[in-house]
Short mmCIF file of C-alpha atoms in Angstrom, two decimals:
data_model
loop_
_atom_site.label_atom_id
_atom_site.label_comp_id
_atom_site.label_asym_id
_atom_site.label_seq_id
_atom_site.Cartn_x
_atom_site.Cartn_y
_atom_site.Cartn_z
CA UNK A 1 162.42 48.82 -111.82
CA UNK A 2 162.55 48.78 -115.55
CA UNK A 3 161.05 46.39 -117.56
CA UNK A 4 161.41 48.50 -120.80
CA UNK A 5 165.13 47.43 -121.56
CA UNK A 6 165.23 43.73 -120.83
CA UNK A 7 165.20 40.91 -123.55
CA UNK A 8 165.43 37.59 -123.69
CA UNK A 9 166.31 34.79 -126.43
CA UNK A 10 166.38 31.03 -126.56
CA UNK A 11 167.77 28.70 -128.76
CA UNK A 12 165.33 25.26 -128.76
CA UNK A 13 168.44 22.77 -130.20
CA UNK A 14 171.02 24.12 -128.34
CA UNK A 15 168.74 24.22 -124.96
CA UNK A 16 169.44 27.41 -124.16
CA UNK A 17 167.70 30.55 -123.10
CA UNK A 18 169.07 33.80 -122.34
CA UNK A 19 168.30 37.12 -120.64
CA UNK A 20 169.89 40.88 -120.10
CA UNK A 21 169.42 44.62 -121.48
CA UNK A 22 168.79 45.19 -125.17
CA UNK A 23 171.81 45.69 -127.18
CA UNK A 24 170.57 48.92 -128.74
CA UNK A 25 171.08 50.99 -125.26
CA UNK A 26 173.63 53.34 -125.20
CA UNK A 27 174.81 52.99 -121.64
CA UNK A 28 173.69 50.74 -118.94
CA UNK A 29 174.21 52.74 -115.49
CA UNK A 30 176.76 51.61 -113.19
CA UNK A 31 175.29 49.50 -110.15
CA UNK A 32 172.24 48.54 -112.44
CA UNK A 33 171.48 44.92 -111.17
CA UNK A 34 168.96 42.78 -113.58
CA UNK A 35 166.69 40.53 -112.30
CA UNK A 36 164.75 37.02 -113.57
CA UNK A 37 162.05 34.65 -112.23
CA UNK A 38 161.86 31.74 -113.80
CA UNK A 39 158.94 29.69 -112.39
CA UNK A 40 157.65 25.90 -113.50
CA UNK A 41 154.03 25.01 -113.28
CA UNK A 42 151.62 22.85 -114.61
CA UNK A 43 149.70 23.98 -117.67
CA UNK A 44 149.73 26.92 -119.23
CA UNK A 45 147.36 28.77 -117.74
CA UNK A 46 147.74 27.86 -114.23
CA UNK A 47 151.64 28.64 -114.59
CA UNK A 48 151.00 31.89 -116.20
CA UNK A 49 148.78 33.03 -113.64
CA UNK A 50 150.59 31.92 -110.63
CA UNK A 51 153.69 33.30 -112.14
CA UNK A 52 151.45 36.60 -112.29
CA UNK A 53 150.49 36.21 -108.75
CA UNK A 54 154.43 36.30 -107.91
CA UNK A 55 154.99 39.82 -109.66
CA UNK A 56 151.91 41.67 -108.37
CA UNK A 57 153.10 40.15 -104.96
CA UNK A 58 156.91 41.22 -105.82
CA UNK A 59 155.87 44.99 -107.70
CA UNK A 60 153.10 44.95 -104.73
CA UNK A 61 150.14 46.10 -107.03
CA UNK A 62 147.28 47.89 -105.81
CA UNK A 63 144.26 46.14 -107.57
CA UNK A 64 141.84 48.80 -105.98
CA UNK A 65 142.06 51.17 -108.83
CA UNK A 66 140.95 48.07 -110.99
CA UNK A 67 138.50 47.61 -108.90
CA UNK A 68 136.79 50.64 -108.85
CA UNK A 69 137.30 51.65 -112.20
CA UNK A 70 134.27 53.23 -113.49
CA UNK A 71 134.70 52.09 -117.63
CA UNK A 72 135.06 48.45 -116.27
CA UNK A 73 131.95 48.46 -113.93
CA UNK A 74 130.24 50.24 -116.93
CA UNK A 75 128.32 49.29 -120.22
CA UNK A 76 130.07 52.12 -122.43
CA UNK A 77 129.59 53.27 -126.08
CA UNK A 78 132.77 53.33 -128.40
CA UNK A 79 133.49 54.82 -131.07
CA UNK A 80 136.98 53.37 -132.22
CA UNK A 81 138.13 51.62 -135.15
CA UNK A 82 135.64 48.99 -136.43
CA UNK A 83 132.69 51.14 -135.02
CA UNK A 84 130.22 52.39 -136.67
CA UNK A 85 130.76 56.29 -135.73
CA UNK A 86 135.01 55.75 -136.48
CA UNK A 87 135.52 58.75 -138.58
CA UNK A 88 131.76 59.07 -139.32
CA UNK A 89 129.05 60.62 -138.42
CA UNK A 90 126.12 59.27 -140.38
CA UNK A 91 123.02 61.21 -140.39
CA UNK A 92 124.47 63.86 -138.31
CA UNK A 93 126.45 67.44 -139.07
CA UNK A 94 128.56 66.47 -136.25
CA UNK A 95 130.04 64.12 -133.30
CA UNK A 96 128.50 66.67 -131.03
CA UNK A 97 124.87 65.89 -132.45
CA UNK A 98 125.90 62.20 -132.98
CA UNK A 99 126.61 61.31 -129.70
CA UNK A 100 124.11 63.28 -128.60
CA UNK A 101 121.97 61.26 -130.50
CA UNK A 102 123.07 58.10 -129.17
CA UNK A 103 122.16 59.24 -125.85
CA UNK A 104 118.25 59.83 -126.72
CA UNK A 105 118.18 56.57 -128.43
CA UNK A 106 119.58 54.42 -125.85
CA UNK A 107 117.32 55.65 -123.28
CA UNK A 108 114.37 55.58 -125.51
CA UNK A 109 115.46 51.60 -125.88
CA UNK A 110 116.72 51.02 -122.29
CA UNK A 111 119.95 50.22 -122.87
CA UNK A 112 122.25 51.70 -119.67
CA UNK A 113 125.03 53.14 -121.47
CA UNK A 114 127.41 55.23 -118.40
CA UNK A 115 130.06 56.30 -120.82
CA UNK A 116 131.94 57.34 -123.68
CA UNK A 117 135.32 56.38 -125.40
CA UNK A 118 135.97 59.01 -128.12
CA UNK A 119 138.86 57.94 -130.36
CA UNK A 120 141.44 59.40 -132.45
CA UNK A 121 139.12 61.29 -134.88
CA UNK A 122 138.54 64.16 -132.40
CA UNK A 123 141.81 66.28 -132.00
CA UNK A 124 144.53 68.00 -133.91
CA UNK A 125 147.38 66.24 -135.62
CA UNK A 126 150.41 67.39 -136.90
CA UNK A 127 153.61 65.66 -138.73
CA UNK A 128 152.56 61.95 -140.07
CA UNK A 129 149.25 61.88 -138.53
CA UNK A 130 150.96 62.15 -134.92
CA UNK A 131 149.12 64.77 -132.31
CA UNK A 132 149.85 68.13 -132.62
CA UNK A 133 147.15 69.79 -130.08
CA UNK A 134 145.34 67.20 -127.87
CA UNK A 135 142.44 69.41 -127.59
CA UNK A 136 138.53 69.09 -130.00
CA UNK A 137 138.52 70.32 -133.07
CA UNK A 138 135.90 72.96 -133.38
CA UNK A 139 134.23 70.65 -137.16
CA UNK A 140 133.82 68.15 -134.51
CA UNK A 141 132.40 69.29 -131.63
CA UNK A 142 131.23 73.04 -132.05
CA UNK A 143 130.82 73.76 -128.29
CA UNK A 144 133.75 71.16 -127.19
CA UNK A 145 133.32 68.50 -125.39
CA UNK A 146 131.87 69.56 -122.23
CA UNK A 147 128.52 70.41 -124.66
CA UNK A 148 128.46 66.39 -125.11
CA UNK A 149 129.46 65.36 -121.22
CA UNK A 150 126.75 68.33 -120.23
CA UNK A 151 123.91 66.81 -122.53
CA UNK A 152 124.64 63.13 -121.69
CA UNK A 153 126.32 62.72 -118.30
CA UNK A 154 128.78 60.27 -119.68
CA UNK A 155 132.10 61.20 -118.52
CA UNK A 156 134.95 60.49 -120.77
CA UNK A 157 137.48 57.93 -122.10
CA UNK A 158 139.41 59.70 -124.72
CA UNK A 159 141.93 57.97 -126.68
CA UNK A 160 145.79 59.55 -127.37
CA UNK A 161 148.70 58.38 -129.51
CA UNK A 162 152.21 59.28 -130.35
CA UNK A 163 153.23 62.71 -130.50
CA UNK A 164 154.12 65.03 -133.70
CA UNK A 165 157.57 66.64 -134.18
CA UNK A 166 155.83 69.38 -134.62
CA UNK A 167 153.39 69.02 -131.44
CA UNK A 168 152.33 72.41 -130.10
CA UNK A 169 153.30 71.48 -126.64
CA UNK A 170 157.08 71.40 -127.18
CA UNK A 171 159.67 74.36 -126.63
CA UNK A 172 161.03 73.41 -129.66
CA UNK A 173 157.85 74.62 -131.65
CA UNK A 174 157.17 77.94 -129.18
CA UNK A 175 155.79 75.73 -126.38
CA UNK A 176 156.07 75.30 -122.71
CA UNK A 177 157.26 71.72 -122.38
CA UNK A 178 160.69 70.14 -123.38
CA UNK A 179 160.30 67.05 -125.70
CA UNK A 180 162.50 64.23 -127.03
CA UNK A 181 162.23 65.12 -130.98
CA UNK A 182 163.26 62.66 -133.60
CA UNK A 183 162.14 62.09 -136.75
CA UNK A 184 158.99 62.91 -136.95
CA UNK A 185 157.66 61.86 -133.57
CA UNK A 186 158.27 63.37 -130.56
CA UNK A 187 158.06 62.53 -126.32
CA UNK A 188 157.64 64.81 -123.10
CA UNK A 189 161.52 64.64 -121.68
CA UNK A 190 160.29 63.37 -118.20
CA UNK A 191 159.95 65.72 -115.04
CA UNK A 192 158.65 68.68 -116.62
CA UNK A 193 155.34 68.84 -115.13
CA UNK A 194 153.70 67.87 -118.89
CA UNK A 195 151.33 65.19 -117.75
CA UNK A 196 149.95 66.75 -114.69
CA UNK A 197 149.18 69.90 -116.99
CA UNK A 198 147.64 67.59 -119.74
CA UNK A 199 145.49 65.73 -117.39
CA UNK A 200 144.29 67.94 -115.45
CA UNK A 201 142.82 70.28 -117.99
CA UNK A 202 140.99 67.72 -119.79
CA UNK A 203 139.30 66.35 -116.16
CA UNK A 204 138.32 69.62 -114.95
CA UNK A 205 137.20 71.31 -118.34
CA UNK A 206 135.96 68.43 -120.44
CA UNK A 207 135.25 65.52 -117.99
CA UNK A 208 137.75 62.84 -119.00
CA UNK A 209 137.90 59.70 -116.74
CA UNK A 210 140.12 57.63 -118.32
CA UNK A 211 143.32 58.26 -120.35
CA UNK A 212 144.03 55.56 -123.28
CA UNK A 213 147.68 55.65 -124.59
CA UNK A 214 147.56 54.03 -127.61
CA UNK A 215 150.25 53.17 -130.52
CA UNK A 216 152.57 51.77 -128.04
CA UNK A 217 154.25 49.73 -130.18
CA UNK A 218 154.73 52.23 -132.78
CA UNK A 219 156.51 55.06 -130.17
CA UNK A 220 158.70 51.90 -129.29
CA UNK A 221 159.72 51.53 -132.43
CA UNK A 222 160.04 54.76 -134.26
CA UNK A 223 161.46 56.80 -132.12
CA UNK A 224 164.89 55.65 -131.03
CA UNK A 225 165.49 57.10 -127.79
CA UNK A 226 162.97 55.12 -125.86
CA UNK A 227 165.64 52.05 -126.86
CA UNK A 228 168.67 53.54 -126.23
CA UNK A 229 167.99 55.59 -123.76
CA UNK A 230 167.69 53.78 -120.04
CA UNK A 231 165.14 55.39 -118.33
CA UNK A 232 163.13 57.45 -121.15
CA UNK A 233 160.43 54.66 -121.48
CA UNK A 234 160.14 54.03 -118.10
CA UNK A 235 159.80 57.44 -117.20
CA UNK A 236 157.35 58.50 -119.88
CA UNK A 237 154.87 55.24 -118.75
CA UNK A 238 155.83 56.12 -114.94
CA UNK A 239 155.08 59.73 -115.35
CA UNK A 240 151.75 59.62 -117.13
CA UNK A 241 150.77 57.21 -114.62
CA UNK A 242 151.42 60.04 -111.95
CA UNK A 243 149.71 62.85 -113.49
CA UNK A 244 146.48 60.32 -114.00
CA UNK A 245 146.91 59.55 -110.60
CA UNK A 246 147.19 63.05 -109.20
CA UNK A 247 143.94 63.79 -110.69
CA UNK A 248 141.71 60.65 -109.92
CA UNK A 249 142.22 59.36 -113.64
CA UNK A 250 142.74 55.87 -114.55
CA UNK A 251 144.91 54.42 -117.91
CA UNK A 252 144.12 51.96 -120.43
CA UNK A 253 147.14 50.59 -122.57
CA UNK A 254 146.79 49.96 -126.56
CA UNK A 255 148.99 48.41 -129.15
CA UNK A 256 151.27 47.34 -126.08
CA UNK A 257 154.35 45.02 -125.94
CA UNK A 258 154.47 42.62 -123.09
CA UNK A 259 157.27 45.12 -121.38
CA UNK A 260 154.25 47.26 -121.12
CA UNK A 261 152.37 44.75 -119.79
CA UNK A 262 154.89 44.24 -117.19
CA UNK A 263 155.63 48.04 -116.69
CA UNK A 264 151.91 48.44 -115.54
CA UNK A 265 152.77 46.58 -112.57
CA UNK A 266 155.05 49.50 -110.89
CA UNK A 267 151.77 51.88 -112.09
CA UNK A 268 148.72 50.88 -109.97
CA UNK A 269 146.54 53.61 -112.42
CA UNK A 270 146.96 51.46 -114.98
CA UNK A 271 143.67 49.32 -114.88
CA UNK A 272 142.94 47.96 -118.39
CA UNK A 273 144.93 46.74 -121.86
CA UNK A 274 143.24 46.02 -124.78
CA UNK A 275 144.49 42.73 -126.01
CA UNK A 276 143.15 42.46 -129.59
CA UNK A 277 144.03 43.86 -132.36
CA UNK A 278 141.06 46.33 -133.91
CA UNK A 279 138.19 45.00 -134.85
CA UNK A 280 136.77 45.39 -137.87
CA UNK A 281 133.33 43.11 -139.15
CA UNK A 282 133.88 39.62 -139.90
CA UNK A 283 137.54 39.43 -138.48
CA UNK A 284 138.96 37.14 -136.35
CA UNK A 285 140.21 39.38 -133.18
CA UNK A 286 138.02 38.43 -130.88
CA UNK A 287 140.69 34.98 -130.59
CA UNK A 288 142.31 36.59 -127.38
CA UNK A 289 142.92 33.59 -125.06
CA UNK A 290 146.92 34.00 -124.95
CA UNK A 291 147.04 37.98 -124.08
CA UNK A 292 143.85 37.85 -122.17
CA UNK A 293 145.98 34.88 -119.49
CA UNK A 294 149.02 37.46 -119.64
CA UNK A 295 146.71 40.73 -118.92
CA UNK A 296 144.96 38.74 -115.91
CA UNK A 297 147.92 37.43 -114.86
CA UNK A 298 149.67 41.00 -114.56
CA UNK A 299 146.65 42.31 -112.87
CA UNK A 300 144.60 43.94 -115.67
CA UNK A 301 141.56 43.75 -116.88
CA UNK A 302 141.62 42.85 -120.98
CA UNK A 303 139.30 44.77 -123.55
CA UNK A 304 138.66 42.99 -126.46
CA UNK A 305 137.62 46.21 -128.55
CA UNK A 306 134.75 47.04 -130.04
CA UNK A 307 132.09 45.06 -132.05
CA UNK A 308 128.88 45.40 -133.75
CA UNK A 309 125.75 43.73 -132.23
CA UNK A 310 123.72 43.18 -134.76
CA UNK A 311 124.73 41.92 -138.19
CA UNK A 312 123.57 44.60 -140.35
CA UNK A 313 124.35 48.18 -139.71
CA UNK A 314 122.28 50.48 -142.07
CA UNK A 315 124.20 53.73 -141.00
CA UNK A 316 127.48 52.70 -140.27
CA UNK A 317 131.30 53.62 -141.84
CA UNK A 318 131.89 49.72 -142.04
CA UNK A 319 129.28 48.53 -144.54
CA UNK A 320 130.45 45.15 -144.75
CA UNK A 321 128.10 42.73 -142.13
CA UNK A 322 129.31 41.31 -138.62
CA UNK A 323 128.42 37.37 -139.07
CA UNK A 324 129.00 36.35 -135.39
CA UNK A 325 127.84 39.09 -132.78
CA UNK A 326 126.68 36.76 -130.42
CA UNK A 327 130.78 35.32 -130.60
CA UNK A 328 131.69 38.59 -130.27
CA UNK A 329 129.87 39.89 -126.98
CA UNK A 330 130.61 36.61 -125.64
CA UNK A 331 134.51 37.19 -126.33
CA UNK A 332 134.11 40.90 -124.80
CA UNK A 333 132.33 39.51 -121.69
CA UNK A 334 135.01 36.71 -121.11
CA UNK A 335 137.58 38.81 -121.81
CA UNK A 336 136.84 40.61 -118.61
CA UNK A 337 137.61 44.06 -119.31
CA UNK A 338 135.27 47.30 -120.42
CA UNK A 339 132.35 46.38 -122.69
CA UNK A 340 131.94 48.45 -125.38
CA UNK A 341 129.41 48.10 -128.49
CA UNK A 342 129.99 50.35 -131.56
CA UNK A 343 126.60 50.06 -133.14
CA UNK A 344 124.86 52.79 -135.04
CA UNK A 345 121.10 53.96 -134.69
CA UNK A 346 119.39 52.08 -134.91
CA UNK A 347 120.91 49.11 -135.41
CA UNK A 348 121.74 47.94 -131.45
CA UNK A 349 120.50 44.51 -130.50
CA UNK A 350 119.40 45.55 -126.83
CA UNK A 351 119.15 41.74 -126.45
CA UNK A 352 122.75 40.98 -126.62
CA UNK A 353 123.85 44.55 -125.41
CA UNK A 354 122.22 43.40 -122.05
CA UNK A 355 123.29 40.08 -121.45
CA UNK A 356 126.64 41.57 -120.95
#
């Protein structure tokens, strides 16, 4: 099942709506049969969930990996865009000592952190800022990441986005995986054992938990051949969803479409989508009630992002003030997904950090 290559259009004064493949693909297979539900409800959000409830019944999604997915049971600290340790490291000579840090002070103040995300600042990138070597950099942590899992006991969410043309991993640059190269991105051609080799290394030597694929949108829309090729977006989504699978890892989708909303249902791994877009102080992304109803709806749990507890952050790469934490732990705790303050030290209101 591929929801990658479908579209749909409508025309509002002609009352019309129509659906099929995109017109970008280069072939459609012969015998390739293409499928629509159309359901009618009453109000939105009733409709869109019960229409949900039809394709997790139809795709049969497991919900158990949601279930028992550690980073949503969790409080976790995060250190994406719009938190304070983005890119930063304040006081500290590195993330290694950083995080570290973070560690003392939360248990010095009580506050149960289980986990951490670590975001794109942490590995090596290549061609346009796209990921040449998904492995630490040695300025960021000295004695890799299993020095930071070893001293904390957080095991790992570690963020990913789109490959470099000139990714170490590819034949085409003296590697030992095949890759889709164009421009100046690149993609694992599918069946190569890439994922399962990716994966695995990073739970067994560093202590990752969860993979996020972010950038979604932008590998869907720089680099052609996930359009007009059939199966090569499927395949990529369905593939990485094996390896995490294969090694008791679960997936969190960023920057998604809604095809990738509604590829997730043929990958039970696939827990959690962040729904917003990043947050940054003072913005307005916390205003998730559409993509929260489709993320519920499709079985996943939504993350809002980030957010900043306390209005004032004295050591913190965003020095402009968060006006409305309180809205924004509420948002993160409706949204129904991981929780995940970005505050710096010491600047964590264990009030509101606990009420979630």
């Amino acid at each position: 099942m591929n929801f990658n290559q479908d579209t749909w259009k409508s025309n509002k004064n002609q009352n019309v709506i129509g659906f099929g493949p995109i017109a970008a693909l280069n072939k459609v297979p012969s015998g390739t049969m293409f499928e629509v539900m159309l359901y009618a409800g009453s109000g939105i959000v009733d409709t869109v969930l019960e229409w949900g409830g039809l394709m997790r019944a139809y795709t049969k999604k497991d919900q158990t990996y949601r279930a028992k997915d550690y980073s949503i049971n969790n409080l976790g600290y995060w250190t994406d865009n719009g938190a304070c340790y983005y890119y930063y490291t304040g006081d500290y000579a590195n993330y290694e000592d950083a995080m570290v840090a973070v560690k003392e002070y939360a248990d010095k103040e009580g506050i149960p952190f289980k986990y951490l995300q670590i975001d794109s600042w942490w590995y090596f990138k290549g061609t346009s800022n796209g990921v040449k070597n998904w492995t630490a950099m040695p300025s960021i942590f000295p004695n890799g990441i299993e020095a930071v899992v070893k001293q904390t006991g957080w095991p790992i969410v570690a963020h990913n986005r789109y490959w470099a043309n000139n990714t170490d991993y590819a034949t085409q640059n003296g590697g030992k995986f095949d890759f889709v190269i164009e421009g100046t991105l690149g993609l694992p051609v599918p069946g190569n054992g890439f994922w399962d080799f990716l994966l695995s290394q990073a739970k067994s030597q560093w202590g990752l938990m969860v993979y996020e694929q972010d950038w979604l949108d932008y590998v869907g829309s720089y680099l052609p051949a996930t359009y007009k090729l059939f199966d090569l977006a499927k395949d990529w989504l369905e593939e990485m969803g094996k390896g995490a699978y294969d090694n008791g890892l679960t997936i969190q989708y960023c920057m998604a479409w809604p095809k990738h909303y509604l590829q997730s249902l043929l990958i039970d791994v696939v827990t959690q989508i962040r729904v917003s877009d990043d947050y940054q102080p003072g913005n307005t992304q916390w205003n998730i009630g559409d993509t929260v109803i489709l993320a519920e709806a499709l079985g996943l749990s939504a993350f809002k992002d980030t957010f900043h507890t306390e209005t004032s952050q004295t050591k913190c790469k965003f020095t402009k003030p968060e006006p409305y934490p309180e809205l924004e732990t509420v948002s993160a705790c409706l949204a129904g997904g991981p929780i995940g303050p970005g505050d710096s030290i010491p600047d964590m209101n264990k009030t509101l950090i606990m009420s979630t």
